[in-house]
Tab-separated table of C-alpha atoms in Angstrom:
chain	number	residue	atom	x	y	z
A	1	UNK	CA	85.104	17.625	10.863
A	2	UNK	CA	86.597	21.214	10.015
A	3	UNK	CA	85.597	24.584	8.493
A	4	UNK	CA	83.378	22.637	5.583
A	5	UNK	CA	81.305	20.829	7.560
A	6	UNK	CA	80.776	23.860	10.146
A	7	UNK	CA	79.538	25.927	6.926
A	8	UNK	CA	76.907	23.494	6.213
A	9	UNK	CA	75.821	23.353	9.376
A	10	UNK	CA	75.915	27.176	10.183
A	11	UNK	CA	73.792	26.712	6.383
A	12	UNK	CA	70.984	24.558	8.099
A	13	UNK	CA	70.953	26.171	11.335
A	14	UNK	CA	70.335	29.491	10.005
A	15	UNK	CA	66.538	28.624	9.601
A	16	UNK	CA	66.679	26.697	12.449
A	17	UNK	CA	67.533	29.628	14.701
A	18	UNK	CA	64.808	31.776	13.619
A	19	UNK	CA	62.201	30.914	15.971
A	20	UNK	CA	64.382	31.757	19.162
A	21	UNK	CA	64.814	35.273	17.434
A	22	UNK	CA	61.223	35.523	17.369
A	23	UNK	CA	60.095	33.835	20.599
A	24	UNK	CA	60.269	36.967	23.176
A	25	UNK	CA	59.135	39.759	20.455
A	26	UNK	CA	55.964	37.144	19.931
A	27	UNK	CA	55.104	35.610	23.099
A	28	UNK	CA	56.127	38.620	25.738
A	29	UNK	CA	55.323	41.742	23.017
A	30	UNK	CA	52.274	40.011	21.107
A	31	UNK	CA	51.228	37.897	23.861
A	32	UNK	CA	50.290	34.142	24.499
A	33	UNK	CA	47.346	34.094	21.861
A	34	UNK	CA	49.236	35.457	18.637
A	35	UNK	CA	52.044	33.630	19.355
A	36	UNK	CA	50.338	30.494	20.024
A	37	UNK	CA	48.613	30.826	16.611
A	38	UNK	CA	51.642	31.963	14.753
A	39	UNK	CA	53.558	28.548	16.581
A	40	UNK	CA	50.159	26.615	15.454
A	41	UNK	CA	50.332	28.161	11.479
A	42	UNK	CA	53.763	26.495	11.253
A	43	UNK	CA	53.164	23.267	13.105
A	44	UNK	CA	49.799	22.884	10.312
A	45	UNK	CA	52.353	24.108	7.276
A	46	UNK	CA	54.709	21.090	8.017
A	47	UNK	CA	52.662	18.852	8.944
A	48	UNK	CA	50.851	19.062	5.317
A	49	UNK	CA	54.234	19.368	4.232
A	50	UNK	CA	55.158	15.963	5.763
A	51	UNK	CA	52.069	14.561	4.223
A	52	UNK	CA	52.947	15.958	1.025
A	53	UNK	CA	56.749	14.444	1.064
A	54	UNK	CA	54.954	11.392	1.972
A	55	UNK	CA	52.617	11.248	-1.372
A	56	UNK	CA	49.274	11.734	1.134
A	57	UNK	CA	48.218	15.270	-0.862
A	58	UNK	CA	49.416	16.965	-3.986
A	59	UNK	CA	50.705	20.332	-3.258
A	60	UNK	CA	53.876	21.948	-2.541
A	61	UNK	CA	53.232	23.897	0.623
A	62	UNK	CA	54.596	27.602	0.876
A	63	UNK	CA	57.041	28.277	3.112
A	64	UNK	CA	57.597	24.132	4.527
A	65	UNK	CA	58.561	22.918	1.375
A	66	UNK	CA	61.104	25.437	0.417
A	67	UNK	CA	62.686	25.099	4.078
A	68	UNK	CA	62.985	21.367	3.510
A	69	UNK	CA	64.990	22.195	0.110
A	70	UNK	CA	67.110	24.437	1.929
A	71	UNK	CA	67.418	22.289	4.756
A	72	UNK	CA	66.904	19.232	4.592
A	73	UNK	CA	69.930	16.507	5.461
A	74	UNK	CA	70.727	13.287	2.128
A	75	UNK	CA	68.853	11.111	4.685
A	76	UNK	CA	65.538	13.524	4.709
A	77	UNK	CA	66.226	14.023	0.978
A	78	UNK	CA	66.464	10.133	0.391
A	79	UNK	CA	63.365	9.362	2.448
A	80	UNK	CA	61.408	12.216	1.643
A	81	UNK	CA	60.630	13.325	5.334
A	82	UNK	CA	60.987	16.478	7.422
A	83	UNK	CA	59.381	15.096	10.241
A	84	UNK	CA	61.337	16.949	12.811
A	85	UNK	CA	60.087	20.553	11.955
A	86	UNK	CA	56.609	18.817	12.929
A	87	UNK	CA	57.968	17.753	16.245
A	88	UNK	CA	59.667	21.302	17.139
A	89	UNK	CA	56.486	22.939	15.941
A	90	UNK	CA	53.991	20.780	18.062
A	91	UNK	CA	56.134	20.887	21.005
A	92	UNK	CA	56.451	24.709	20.146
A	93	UNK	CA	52.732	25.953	20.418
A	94	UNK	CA	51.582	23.179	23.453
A	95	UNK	CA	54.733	25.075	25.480
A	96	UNK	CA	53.533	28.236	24.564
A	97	UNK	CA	49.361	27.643	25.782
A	98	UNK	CA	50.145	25.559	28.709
A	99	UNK	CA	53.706	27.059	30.569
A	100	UNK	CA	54.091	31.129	31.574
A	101	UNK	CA	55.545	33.018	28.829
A	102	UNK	CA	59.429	32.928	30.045
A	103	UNK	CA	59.149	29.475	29.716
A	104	UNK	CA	57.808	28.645	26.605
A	105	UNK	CA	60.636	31.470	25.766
A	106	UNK	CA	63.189	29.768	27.249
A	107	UNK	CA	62.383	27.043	26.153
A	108	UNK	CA	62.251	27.809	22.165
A	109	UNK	CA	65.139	29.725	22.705
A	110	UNK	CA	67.284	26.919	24.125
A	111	UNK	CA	65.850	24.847	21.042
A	112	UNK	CA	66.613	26.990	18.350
A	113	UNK	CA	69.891	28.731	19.619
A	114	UNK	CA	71.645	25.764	22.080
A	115	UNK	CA	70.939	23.275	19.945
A	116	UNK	CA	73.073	25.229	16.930
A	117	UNK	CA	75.947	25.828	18.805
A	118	UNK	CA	76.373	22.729	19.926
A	119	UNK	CA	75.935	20.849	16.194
A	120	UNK	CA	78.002	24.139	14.767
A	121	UNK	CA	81.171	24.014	17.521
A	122	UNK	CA	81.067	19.995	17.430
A	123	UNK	CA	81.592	19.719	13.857
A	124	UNK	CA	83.805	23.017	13.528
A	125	UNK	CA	85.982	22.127	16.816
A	126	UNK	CA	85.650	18.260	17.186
A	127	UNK	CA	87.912	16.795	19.804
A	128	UNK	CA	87.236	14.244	22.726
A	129	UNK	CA	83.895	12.806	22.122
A	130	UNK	CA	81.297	12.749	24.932
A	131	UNK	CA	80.726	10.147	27.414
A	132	UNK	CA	77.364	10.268	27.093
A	133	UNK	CA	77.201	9.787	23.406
A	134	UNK	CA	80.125	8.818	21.203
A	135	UNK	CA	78.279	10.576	18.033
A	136	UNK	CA	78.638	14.021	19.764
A	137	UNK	CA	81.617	16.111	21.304
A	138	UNK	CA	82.307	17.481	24.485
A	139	UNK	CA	82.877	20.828	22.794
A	140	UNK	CA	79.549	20.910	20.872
A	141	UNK	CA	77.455	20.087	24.304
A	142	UNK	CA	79.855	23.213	26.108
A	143	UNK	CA	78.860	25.567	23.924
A	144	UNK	CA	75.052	24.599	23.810
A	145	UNK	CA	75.763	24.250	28.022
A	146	UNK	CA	76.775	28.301	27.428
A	147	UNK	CA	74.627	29.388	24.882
A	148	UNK	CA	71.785	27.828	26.232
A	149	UNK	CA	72.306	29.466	29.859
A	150	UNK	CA	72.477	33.239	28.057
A	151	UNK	CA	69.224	32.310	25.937
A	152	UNK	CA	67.482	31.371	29.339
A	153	UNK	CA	68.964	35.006	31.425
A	154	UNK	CA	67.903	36.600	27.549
A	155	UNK	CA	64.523	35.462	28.546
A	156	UNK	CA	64.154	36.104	32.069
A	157	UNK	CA	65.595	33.820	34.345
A	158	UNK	CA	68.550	34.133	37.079
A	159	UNK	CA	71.738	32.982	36.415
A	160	UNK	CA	71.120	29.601	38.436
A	161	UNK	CA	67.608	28.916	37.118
A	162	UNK	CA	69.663	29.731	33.724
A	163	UNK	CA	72.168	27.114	34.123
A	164	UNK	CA	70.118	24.568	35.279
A	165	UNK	CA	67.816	24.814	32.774
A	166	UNK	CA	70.632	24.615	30.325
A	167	UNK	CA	72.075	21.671	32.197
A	168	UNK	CA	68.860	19.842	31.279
A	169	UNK	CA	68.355	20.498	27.757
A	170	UNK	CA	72.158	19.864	27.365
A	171	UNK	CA	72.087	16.220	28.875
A	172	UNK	CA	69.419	15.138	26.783
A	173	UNK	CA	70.829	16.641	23.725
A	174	UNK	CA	74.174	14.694	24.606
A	175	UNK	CA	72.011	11.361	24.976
A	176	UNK	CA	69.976	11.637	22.325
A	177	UNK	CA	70.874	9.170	19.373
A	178	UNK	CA	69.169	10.052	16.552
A	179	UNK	CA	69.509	14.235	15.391
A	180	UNK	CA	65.426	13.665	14.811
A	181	UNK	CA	64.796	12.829	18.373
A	182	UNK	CA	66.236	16.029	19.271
A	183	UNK	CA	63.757	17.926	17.866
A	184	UNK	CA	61.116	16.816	20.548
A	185	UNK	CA	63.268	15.762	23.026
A	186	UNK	CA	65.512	19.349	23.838
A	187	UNK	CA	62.432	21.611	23.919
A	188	UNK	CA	60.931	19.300	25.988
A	189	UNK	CA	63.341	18.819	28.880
A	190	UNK	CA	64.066	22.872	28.808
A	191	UNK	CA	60.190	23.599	29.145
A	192	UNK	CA	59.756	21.380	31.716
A	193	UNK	CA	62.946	22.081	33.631
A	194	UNK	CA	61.964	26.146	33.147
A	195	UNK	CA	58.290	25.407	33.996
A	196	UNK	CA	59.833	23.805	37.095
A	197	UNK	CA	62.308	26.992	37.993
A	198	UNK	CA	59.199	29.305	37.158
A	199	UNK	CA	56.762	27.453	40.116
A	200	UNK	CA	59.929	27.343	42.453
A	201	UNK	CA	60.898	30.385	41.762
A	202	UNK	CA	64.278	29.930	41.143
């Protein structure tokens, strides 16, 4: 781990943080229904894009295929799959129809911007590895535990409903094995967790 392997990762995650730029200027500014399509236009780009990668169709689709160049890992490369954009994307749009907007927000935001601190500050700081999950560090999941908690205030929560929010998304990025899973699995537990602290109150 070191400043090489931090580069290619701040390389990757560059794209990969572009959705939690966009979620509040979309879903609180445009509202629900634009930003629901606009989440639903990308979720239908990779998905032909997976089934392009896969040999299903015959066409290079804009925009999907030219983010899996730029950002796809060897293994994605070597198997000729992208299958996680199709994950964040689905996950993405069902968050923003079903949950209240701060949220879905929250909820992309913790996604996009959490889950790039913690894969940037792992490989740039390394150090003790977590309990949780030898394959990740301690000081990858603190800074997605921080970054994650301003992206949720950012969108609207308290401080507390921030960091427990955060505190969800952050475990199940720690315990999840494969980088795919994470796709699915972070948005997931910070919707739900949000969706929670928006019904409570918190």
């Amino acid at each position: 781990m070191g400043w090489r392997e931090a580069l290619r990762e701040v390389r990757r995650k560059s794209i990969h943080m572009i959705p939690g730029f966009f979620a509040i200027p979309f879903i609180y500014w445009l509202g629900r229904g634009v930003a629901a399509a606009v989440s639903a236009l990308f979720f239908t780009l990779y998905a032909l894009n997976e089934l392009s990668l896969r040999g299903v169709i015959r066409v290079r689709v804009p925009i999907a295929y030219h983010t899996y160049m730029f950002m796809a890992r060897r293994w994605e490369l070597e198997n000729k799959t992208f299958i996680g954009t199709v994950y964040f994307w689905g996950v993405a749009t069902l968050a923003i129809i079903l949950l209240p907007p701060t949220a879905s927000a929250a909820a992309i935001m913790v996604s996009s911007f959490g889950d790039a601190a913690a894969a940037i500050i792992g490989k740039l700081v390394g150090g003790p590895l977590n309990p949780i999950n030898p394959r990740k560090t301690l000081a990858g999941s603190a800074a997605m535990l921080l970054v994650s908690t301003l992206s949720c205030m950012v969108a609207g929560y308290d401080a507390a409903a921030s960091l427990v929010i955060a505190l969800a998304a952050t475990l199940v990025e720690a315990a999840t094995r494969r980088s795919l899973d994470d796709e699915y699995s972070v948005p997931i537990a910070a919707a739900i967790t949000a969706a929670a602290a928006s019904a409570l109150r918190l």
